[in-house]
Coordinates of C-alpha atoms in Angstrom, one line a residue:
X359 CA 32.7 -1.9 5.6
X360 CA 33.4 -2.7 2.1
X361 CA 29.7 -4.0 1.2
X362 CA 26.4 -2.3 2.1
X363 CA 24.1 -4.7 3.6
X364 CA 19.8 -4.1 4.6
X365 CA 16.9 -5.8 5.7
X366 CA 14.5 -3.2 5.9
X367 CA 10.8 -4.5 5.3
X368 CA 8.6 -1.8 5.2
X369 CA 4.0 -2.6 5.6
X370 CA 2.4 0.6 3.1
X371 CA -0.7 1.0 3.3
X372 CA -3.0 3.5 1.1
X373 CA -5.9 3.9 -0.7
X374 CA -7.8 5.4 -3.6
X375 CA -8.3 9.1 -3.8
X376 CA -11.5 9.7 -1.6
X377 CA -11.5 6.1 -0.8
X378 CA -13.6 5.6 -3.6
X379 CA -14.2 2.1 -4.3
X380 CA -12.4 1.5 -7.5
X381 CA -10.2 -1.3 -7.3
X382 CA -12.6 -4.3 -8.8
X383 CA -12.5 -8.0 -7.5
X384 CA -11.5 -8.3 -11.5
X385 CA -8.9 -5.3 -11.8
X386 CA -6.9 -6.2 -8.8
X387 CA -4.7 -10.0 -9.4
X388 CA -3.2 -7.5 -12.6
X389 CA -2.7 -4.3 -10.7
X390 CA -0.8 -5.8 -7.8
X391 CA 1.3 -8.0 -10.2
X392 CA 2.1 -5.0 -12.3
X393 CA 3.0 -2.6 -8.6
X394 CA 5.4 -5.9 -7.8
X395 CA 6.7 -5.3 -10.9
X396 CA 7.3 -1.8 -10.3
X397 CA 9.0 -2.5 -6.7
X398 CA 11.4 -5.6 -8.5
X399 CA 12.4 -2.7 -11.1
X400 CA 13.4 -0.1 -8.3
X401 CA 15.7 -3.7 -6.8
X402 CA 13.4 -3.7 -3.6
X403 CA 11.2 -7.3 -3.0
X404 CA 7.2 -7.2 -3.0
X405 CA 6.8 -10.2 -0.5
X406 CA 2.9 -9.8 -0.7
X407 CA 0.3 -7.3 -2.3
X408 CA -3.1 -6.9 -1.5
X409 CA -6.0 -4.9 -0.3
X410 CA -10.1 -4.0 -1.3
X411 CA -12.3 -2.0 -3.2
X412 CA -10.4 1.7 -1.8
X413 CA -7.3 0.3 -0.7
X414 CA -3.8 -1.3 -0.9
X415 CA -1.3 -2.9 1.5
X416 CA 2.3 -4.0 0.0
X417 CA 4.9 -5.8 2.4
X418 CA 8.0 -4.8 0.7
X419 CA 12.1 -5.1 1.2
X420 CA 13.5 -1.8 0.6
X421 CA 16.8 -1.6 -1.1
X422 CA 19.7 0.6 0.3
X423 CA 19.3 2.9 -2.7
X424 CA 16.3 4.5 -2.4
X425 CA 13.7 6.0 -0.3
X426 CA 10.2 4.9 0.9
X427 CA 9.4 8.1 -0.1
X428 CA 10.5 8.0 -3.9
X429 CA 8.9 4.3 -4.1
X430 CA 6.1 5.2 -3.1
X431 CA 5.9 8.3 -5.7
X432 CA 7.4 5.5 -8.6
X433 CA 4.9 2.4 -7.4
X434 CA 1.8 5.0 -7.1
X435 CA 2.4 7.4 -10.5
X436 CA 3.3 4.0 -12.4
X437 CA 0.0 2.1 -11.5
X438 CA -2.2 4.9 -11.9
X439 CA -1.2 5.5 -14.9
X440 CA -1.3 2.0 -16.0
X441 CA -4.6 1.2 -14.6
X442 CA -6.1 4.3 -16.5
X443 CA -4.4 2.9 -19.9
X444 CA -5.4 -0.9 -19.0
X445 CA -9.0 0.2 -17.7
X446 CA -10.4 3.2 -19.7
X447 CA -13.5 2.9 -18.4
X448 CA -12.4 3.4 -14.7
X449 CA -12.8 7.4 -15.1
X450 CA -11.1 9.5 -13.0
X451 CA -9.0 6.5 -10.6
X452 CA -6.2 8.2 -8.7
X453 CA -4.3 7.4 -5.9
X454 CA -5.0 9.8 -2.5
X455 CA -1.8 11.6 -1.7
X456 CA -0.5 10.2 1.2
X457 CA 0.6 6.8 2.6
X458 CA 1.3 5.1 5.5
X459 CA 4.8 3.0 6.2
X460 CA 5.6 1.2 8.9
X461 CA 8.4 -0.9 10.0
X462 CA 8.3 -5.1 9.9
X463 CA 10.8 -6.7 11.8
X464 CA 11.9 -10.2 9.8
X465 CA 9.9 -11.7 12.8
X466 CA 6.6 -10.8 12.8
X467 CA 7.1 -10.7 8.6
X468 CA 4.9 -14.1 8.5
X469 CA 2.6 -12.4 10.3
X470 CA 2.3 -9.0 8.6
X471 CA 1.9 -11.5 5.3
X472 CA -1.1 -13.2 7.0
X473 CA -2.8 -10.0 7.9
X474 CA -2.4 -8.5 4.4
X475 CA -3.5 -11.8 2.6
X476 CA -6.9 -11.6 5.1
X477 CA -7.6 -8.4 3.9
X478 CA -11.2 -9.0 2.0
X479 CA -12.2 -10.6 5.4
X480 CA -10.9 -8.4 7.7
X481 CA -12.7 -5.7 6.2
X482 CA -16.0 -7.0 6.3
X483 CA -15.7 -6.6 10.2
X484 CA -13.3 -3.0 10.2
X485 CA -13.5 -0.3 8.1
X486 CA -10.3 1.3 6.1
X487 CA -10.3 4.2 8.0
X488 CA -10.8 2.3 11.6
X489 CA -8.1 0.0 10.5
X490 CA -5.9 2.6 9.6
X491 CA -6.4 4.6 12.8
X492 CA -5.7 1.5 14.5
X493 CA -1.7 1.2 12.8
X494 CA -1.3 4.9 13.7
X495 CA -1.9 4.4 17.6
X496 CA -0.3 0.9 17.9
X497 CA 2.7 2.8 16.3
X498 CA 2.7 5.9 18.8
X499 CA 2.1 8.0 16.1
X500 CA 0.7 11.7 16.7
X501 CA -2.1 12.5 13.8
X502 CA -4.7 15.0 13.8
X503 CA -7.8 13.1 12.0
X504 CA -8.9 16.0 10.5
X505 CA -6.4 15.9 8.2
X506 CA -6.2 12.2 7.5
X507 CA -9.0 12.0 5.0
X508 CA -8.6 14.5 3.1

C-alpha cells in the first residue's frame, strides 16, 4: 500500500500522583486545553478531555507515528511541567506513573465522549479507584490491586 492509513482512538485514563486532589474546578478548562495542545503537536486528535480533582480522562486519535506509550510520557511530562510554571502555588503536583489505555471503536466513540464529559457527576456516585477497577475487568484485564495504587 502506497499510503498509511489509521483510526485508532484510544480512552486514557490517569490521575495525580497519590490521587491527591490537585486539579482545581479553576486550574482545569487551561490544563486540558494546553494537554490538547500537546496531543495536536504529536499529529494525534484530542476529541474530548476531562476528569476531577485526582484525575484525567482524554479520548484521543493516535497517529501512525507514535506510540501510546511515548504520548503518554510527552502529554504527562509537558503538563506537569506547565502546570507547576502556570500554578506555583500548586507545590509538589505530579502525575502517578502509570496510565491506563483502552481501545474505542469509532462506534461507541459518542459514547466514550458522553462518559468522559459526565465525569464531575459520575464521580459523585463512584470513586476513581472503583471506576478504574471497573475498566480493568470489563476489559479482561489481569491486575493485582496491590500494585495499582501505588
Amino acid at each position: 500500500m502506497a499510503q498509511t492509513f489509521t483510526h485508532l482512538l484510544a480512552h486514557v485514563i490517569f490521575s495525580t500522583k497519590e490521587r491527591r486532589p490537585l486539579l482545581k474546578a479553576a486550574i482545569r478548562p487551561r490544563l486540558f486545553s494546553y494537554m490538547g495542545g500537546i496531543i495536536r503537536d504529536l499529529d494525534g486528535k484530542a476529541f474530548i478531555i476531562n476528569g476531577t480533582s485526582d484525575h484525567v480522562h482524554l479520548l484521543v486519535s493516535m497517529p501512525a507515528t507514535i506510540s501510546i506509550a511515548e504520548m503518554m510520557r510527552i502529554v504527562k511530562a509537558k503538563s506537569s511541567r506547565w502546570l507547576r510554571d502556570q500554578f506555583p502555588a500548586e507545590t509538589g503536583f505530579a502525575w502517578q506513573a502509570g496510565y491506563g489505555a483502552f481501545s474505542v471503536s469509532h462506534s461507541h466513540m459518542e459514547a466514550v465522549n458522553e462518559y468522559i464529559a459526565g465525569q464531575e457527576g459520575h464521580h459523585r456516585k463512584v470513586s476513581f479507584q472503583d471506576e478504574l477497577l471497573s475498566f480493568l475487568r470489563k476489559q479482561g484485564m489481569e491486575f493485582d490491586e496491590r500494585y495499582i495504587w501505588q
